[in-house]
Coordinates of C-alpha atoms in Angstrom, one line a residue:
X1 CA -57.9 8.8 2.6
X2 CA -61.1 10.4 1.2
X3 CA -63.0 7.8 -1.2
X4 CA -64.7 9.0 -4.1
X5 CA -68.4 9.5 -4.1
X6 CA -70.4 7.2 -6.2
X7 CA -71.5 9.1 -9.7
X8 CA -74.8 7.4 -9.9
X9 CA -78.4 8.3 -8.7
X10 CA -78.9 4.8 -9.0
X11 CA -76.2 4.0 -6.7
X12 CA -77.1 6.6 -4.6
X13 CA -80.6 5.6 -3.7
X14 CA -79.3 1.9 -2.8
X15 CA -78.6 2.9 0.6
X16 CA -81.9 3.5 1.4
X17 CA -83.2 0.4 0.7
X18 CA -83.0 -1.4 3.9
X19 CA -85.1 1.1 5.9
X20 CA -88.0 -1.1 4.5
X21 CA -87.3 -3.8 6.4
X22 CA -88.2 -4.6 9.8
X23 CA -86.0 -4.0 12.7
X24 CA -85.3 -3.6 16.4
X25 CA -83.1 -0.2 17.4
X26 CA -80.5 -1.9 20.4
X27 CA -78.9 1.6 21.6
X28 CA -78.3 3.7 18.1
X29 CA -75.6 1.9 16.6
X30 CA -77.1 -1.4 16.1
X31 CA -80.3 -2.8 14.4
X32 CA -81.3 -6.9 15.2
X33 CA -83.8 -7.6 12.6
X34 CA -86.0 -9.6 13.8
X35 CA -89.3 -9.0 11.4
X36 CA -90.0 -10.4 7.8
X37 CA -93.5 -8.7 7.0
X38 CA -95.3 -8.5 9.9
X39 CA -94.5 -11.9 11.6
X40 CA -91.7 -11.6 14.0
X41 CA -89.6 -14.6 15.4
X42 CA -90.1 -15.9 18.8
X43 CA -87.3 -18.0 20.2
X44 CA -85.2 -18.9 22.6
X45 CA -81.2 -18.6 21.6
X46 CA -78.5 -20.0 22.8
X47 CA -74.4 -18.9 20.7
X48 CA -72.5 -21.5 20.3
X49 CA -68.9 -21.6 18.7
X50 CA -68.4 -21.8 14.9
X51 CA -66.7 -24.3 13.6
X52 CA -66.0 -22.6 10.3
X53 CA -66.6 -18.6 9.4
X54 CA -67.7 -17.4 6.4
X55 CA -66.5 -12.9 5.8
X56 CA -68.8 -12.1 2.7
X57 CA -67.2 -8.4 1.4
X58 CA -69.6 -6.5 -1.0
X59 CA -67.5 -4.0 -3.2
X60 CA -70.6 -2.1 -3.6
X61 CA -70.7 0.3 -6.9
X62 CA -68.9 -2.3 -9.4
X63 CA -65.5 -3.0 -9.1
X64 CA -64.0 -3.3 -12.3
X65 CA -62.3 -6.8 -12.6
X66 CA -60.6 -5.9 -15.7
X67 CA -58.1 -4.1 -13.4
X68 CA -57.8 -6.2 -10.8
X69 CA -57.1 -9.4 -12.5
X70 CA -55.6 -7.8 -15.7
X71 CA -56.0 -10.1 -18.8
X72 CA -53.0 -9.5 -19.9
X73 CA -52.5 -11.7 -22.8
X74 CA -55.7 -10.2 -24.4
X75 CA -54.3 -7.0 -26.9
X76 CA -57.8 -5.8 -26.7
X77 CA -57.6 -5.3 -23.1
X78 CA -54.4 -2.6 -24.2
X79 CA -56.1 -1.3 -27.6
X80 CA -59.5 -0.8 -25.3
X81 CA -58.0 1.3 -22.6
X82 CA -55.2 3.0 -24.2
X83 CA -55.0 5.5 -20.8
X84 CA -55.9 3.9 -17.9
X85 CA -54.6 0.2 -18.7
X86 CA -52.4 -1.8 -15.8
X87 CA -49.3 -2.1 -17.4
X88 CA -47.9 -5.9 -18.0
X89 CA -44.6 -5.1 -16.4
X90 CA -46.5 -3.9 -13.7
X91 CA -48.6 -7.2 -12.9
X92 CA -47.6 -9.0 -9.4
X93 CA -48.6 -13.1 -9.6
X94 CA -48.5 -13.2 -13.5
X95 CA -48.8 -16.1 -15.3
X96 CA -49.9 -17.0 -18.9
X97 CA -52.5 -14.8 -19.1
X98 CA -53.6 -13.2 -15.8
X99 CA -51.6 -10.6 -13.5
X100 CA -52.6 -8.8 -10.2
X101 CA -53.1 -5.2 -9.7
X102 CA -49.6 -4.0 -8.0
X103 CA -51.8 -2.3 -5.3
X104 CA -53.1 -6.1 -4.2
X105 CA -49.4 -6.5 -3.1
X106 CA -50.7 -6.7 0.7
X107 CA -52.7 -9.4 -0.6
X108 CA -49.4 -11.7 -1.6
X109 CA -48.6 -13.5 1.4
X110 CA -52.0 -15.1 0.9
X111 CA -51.7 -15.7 -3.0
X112 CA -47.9 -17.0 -2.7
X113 CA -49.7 -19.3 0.6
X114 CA -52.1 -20.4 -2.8
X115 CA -54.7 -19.0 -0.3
X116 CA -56.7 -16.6 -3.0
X117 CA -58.3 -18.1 -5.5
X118 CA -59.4 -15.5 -8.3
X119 CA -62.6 -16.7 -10.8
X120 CA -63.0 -14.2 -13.9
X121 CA -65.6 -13.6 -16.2
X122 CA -68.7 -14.2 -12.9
X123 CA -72.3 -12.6 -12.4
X124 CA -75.6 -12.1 -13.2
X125 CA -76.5 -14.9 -16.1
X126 CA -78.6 -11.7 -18.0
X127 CA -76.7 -8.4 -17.9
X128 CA -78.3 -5.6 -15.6
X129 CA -76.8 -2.5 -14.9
X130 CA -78.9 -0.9 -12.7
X131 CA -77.1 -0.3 -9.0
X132 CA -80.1 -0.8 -7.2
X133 CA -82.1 -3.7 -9.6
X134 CA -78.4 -5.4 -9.8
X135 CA -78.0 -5.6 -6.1
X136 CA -81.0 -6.6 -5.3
X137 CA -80.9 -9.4 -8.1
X138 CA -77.3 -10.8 -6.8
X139 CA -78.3 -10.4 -2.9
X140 CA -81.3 -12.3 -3.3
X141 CA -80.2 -15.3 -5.7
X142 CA -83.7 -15.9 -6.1
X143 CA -84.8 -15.3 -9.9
X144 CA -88.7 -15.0 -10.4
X145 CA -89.5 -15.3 -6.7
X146 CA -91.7 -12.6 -4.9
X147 CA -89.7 -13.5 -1.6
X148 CA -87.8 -10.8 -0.4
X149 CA -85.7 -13.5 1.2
X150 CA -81.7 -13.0 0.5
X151 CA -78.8 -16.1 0.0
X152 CA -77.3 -15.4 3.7
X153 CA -80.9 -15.5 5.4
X154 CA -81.5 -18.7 3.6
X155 CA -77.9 -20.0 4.3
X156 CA -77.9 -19.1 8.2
X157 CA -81.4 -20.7 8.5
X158 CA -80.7 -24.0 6.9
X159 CA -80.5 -25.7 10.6
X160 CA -83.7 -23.9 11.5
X161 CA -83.7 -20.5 14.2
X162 CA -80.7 -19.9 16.3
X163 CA -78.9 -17.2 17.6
X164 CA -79.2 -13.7 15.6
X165 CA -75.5 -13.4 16.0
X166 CA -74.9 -16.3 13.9
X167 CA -75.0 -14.0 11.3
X168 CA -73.8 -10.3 11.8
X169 CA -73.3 -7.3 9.4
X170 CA -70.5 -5.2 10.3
X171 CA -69.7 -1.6 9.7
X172 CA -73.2 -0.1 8.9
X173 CA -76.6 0.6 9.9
X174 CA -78.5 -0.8 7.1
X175 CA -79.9 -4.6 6.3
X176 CA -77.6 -5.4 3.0
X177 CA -81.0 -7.5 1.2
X178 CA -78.6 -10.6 1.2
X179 CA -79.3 -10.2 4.9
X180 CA -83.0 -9.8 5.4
X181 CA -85.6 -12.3 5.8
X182 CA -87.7 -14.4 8.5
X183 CA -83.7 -15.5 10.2
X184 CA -82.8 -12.9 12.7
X185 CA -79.1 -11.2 12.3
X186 CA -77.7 -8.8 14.0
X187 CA -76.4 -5.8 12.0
X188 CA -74.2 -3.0 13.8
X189 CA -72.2 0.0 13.0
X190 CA -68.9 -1.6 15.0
X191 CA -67.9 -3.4 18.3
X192 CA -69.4 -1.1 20.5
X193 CA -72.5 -0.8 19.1
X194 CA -74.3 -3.9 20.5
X195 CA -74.8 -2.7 23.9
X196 CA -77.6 -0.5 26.0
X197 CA -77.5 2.8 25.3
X198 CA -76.4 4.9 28.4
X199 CA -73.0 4.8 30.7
X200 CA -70.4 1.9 29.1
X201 CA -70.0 0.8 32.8
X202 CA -70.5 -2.8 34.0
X203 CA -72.5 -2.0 37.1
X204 CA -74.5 0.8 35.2
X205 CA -75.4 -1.5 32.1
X206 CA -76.1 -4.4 34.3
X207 CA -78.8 -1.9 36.4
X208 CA -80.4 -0.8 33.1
X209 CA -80.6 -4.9 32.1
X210 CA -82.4 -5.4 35.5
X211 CA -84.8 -2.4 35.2
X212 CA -85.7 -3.7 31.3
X213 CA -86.3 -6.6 32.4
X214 CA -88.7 -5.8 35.3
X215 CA -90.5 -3.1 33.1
X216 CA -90.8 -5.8 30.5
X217 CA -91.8 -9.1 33.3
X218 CA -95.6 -8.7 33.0
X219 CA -95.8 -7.5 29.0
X220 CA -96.3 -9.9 26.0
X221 CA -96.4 -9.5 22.4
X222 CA -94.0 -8.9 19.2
X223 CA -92.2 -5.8 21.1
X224 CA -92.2 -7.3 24.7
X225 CA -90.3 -10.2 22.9
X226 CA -87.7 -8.3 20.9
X227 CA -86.7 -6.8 23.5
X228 CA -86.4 -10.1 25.3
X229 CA -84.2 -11.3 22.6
X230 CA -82.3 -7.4 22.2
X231 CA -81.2 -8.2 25.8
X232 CA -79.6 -11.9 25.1
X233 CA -77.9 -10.0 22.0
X234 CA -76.6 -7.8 24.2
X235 CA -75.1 -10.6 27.0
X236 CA -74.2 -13.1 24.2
X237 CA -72.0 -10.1 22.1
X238 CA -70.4 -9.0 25.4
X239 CA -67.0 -10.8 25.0
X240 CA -66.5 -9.0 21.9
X241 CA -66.6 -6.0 23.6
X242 CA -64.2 -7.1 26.5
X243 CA -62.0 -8.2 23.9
X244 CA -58.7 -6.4 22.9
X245 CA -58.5 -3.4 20.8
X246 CA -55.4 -4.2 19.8
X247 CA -54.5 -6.5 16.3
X248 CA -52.8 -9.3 17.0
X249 CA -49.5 -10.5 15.4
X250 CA -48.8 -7.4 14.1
X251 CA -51.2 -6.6 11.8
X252 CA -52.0 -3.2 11.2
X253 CA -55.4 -1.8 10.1
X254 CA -55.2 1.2 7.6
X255 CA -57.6 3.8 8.9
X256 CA -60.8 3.6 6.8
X257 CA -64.1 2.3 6.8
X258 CA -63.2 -0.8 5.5
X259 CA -60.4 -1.6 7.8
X260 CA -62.5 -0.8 10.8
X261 CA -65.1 -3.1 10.0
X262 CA -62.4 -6.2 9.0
X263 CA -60.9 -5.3 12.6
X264 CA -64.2 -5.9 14.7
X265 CA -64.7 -8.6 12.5
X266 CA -61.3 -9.9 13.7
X267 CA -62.5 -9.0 17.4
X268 CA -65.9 -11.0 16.7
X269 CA -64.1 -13.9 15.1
X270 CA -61.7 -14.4 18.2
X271 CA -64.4 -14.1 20.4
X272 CA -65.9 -17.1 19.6
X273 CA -69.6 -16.3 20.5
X274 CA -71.3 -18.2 17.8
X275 CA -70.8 -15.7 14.3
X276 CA -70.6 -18.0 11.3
X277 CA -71.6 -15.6 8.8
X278 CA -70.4 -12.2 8.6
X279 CA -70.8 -9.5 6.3
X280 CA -69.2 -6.2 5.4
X281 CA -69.4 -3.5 2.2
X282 CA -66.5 -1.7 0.8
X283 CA -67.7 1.3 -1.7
X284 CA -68.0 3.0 -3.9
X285 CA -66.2 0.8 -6.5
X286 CA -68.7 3.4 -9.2
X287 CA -65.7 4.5 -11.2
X288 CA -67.1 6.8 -14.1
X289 CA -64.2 9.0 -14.1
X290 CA -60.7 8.9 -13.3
X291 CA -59.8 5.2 -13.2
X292 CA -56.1 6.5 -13.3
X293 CA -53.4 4.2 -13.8
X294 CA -51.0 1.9 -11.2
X295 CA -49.8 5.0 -9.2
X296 CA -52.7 7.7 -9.2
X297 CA -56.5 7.5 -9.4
X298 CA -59.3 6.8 -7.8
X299 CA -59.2 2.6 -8.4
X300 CA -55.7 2.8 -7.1
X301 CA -57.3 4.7 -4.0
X302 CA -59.7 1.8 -3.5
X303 CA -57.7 -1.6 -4.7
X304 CA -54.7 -0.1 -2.0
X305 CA -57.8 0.3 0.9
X306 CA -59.3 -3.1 -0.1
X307 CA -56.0 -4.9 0.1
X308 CA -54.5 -3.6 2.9
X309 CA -57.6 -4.3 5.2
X310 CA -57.8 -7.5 4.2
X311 CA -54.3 -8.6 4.3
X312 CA -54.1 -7.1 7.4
X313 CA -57.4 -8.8 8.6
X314 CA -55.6 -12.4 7.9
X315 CA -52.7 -11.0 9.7
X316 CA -54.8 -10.5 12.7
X317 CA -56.4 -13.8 12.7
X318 CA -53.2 -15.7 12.8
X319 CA -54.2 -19.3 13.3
X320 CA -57.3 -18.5 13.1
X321 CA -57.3 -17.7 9.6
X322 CA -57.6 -21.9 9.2
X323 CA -61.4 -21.8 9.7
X324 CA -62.6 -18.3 8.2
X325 CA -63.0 -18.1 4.3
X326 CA -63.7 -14.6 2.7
X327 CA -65.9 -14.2 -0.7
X328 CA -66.3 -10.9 -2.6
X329 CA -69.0 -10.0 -4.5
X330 CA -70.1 -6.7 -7.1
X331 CA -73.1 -6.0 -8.3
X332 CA -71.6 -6.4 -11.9
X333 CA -68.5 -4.8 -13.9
X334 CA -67.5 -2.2 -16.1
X335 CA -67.0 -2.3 -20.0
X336 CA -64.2 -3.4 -21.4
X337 CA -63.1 0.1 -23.4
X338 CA -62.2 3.0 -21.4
X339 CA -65.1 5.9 -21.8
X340 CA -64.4 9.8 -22.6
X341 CA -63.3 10.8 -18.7
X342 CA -60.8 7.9 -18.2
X343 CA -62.8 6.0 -16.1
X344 CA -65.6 3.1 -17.4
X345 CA -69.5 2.6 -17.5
X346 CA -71.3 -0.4 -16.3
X347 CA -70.8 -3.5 -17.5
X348 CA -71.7 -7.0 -17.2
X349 CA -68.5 -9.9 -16.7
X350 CA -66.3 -9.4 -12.9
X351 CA -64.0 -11.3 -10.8
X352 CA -64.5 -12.4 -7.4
X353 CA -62.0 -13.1 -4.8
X354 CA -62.4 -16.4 -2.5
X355 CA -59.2 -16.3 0.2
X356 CA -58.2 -18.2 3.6
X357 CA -59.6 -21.5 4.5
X358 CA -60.2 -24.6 2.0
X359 CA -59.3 -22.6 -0.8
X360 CA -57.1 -23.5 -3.6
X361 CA -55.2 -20.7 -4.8
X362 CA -54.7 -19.8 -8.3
X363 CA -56.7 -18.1 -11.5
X364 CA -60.2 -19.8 -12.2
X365 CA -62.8 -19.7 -14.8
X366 CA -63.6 -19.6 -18.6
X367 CA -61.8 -16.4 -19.8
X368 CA -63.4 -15.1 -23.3
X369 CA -61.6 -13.3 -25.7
X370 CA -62.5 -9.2 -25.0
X371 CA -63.8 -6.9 -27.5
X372 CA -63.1 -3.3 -28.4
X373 CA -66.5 -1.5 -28.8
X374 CA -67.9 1.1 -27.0
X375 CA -70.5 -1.2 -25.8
X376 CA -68.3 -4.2 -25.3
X377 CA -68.6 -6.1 -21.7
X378 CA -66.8 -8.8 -20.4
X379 CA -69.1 -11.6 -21.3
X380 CA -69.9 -13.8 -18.1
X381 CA -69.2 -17.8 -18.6
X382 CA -69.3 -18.6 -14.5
X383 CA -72.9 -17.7 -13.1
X384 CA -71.8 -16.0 -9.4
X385 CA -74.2 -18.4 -8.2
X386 CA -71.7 -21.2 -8.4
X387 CA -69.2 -19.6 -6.9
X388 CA -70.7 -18.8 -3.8
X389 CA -72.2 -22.2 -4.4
X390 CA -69.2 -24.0 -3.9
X391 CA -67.9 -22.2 -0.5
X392 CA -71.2 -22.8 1.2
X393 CA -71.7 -26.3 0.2
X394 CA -68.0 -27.6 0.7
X395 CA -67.2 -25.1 3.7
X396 CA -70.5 -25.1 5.5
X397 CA -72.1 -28.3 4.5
X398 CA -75.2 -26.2 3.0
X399 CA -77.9 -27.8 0.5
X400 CA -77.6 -25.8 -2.8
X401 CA -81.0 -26.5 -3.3
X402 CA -82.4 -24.2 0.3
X403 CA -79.7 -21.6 -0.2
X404 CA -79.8 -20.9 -4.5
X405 CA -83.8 -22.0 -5.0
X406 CA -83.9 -23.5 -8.6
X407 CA -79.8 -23.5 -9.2
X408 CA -77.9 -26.3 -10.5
X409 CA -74.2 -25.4 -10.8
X410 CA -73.7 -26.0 -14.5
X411 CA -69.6 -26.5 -13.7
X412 CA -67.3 -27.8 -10.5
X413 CA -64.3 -24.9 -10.4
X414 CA -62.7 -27.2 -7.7
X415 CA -61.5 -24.6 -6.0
X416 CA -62.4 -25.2 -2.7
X417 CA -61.5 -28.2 -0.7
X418 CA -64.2 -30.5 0.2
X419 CA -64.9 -31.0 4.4

């Protein structure tokens, strides 16, 4: 399948963004980012096993939760999107006043498991729809600070340094800025990535480790240590790369970018070698044009990839699925009325996803009633803050005051189980 392209400049220039940051090249796929300004971290790592995973999933370009999680009882959500509105008979997991998108139906083993918990009406607490501004703003959960320090840096630093592939950003080359700061992570295009570049071969990788290592005995400095620490990456990853390429239980991957990166997740997750935070993007959600409707169109095209991968990722876990909970995130929504090209602008209110372990299943948050304007958005009543506050504190034991600076979660959505 062939995703769309996103429509905006603004979106566009997002990907660039990480190049700013510092990092250390480990063959060509991978980067470990070991450099915040011009300080780099010297340390000695040692992975240990996770108890508990946390799979944040960006859908980069702005999903439009409006269509994933249809409002049904709302007429305005009809009367606003008179052509590209999910229709009610349609809906999978309908209640009162929510309904899923029929392409989440991969997703229903979870949701009927009450494993998927879905909060409407989240994000930014002042509306901002710039790609590049938005992302930055949500990544970093930082308001008014000059750090360019993002949530999962904070998070994955909370017990002070350890291992860079504590936390590890899957399925591309670029820092996301939730990512960067003075913690090291490891971020990698896929599996095979985090090796030396050269001949796959034990015998020939293991003579290249030697030879780095003597060329590298007598040095000292910020390079003579990252590759010190590029080389532990490297032997510390290694039983994700010995591990099977084949799902377990079944599951089966559709073949996209998306599904790729969920699979070496799966691979990392199984290996046990110490990730408790990993990241991957999905995009572009930047639906200006051609929304479409339940059985054509480009948010069909990306809810069926979305859903599939992840249901398929769960699959693969099998048991364990108890200790890993997954988290979306957008940069914001769309508008609530459809615009002239059947598709939608940006807006301001979304929904987020939170599936797998501790959660409580079921429709969450403070819906408000919609309006039919051309400038109408989903207002937000649930800062996103607070939802990603509530996983990290009751799944990780993190302090909301290191990982959200100047947060205090207004609401308990008591939708995650506490440890």
């Amino acid at each position: 399948m062939t995703e769309q392209l996103p429509c905006c400049e603004d979106y566009l220039r997002t990907s660039r963004r990480g190049f700013l940051r510092g990092s250390l090249v480990l063959g060509g796929a991978a980067a470990l980012t070991v450099a915040h300004g011009s300080t780099l971290v010297q340390t000695a790592y040692a992975a240990t096993p996770a108890e508990r995973v946390l799979v944040v999933l960006s859908m980069r370009g702005a999903a439009d939760g409006l269509s994933l999680v249809v409002p049904h009882a709302d007429p305005v959500y009809y009367q606003a999107r008179p052509s590209i509105s999910v229709p009610s008979d349609r809906l999978l997991a309908k209640d009162a006043m929510f309904g899923l998108h029929p392409s989440l139906a991969p997703l229903m083993p979870l949701w009927h498991g009450n494993k998927i918990a879905a909060i409407h009406a989240t994000g930014l607490p002042v509306a901002n729809r710039s790609h590049f501004a938005a992302m930055e703003e949500v990544e970093d959960a930082d308001p008014g600070s000059p750090e360019r320090v993002g949530w999962l840096n904070r998070l994955v630093g909370r017990d002070g340094p350890g291992s860079p592939i504590e936390a590890i950003q899957l399925g591309g080359g670029v820092p996301d800025a939730a990512m960067v700061g003075p913690q090291p992570v490891l971020v990698t295009t896929g599996v095979d990535g985090v090796s030396l570049a050269g001949a796959s071969d034990a015998a020939s990788e293991a003579a290249r480790r030697a030879a780095l290592l003597s060329a590298w005995s007598e040095s000292s400095g910020e390079l003579a240590t990252g590759v010190d620490t590029a080389l532990d990456v490297v032997a510390d990853f290694a039983p994700v790369r010995a591990s099977s390429t084949t799902p377990a239980n079944g599951a089966v991957y559709p073949s996209n970018d998306l599904g790729r990166a969920l699979h070496a997740c799966a691979r990392t997750i199984r290996a046990d070698v110490g990730a408790e935070i990993i990241t991957v993007d999905h995009g572009s959600w930047d639906h200006h044009t051609w929304i479409g409707r339940p059985d054509s169109g480009n948010l069909k095209n990306m809810a069926d990839a979305f859903a599939g991968s992840v249901g398929a990722f769960f699959a693969d876990l099998g048991p364990l699925a108890d200790k890993v909970t997954l988290v979306t995130i957008s940069e914001f929504g769309r508008r609530v009325t459809e615009n002239a090209n059947q598709g939608l602008d940006h807006g301001h209110g979304n929904v987020m996803f939170v599936m797998g372990a501790g959660v409580k299943g079921g429709y969450y948050g403070a819906m408000p009633r919609l309006t039919n304007t051309s400038d109408a958005d989903l207002l937000v009543t649930t800062d996103y803050r607070g939802v990603l506050n509530e996983v990290v504190t009751r799944r990780l034991n993190a302090s909301t005051a290191q990982v959200f600076p100047g947060f205090s979660p207004q609401q308990d959505l008591n939708f995650i189980t506490s440890l």
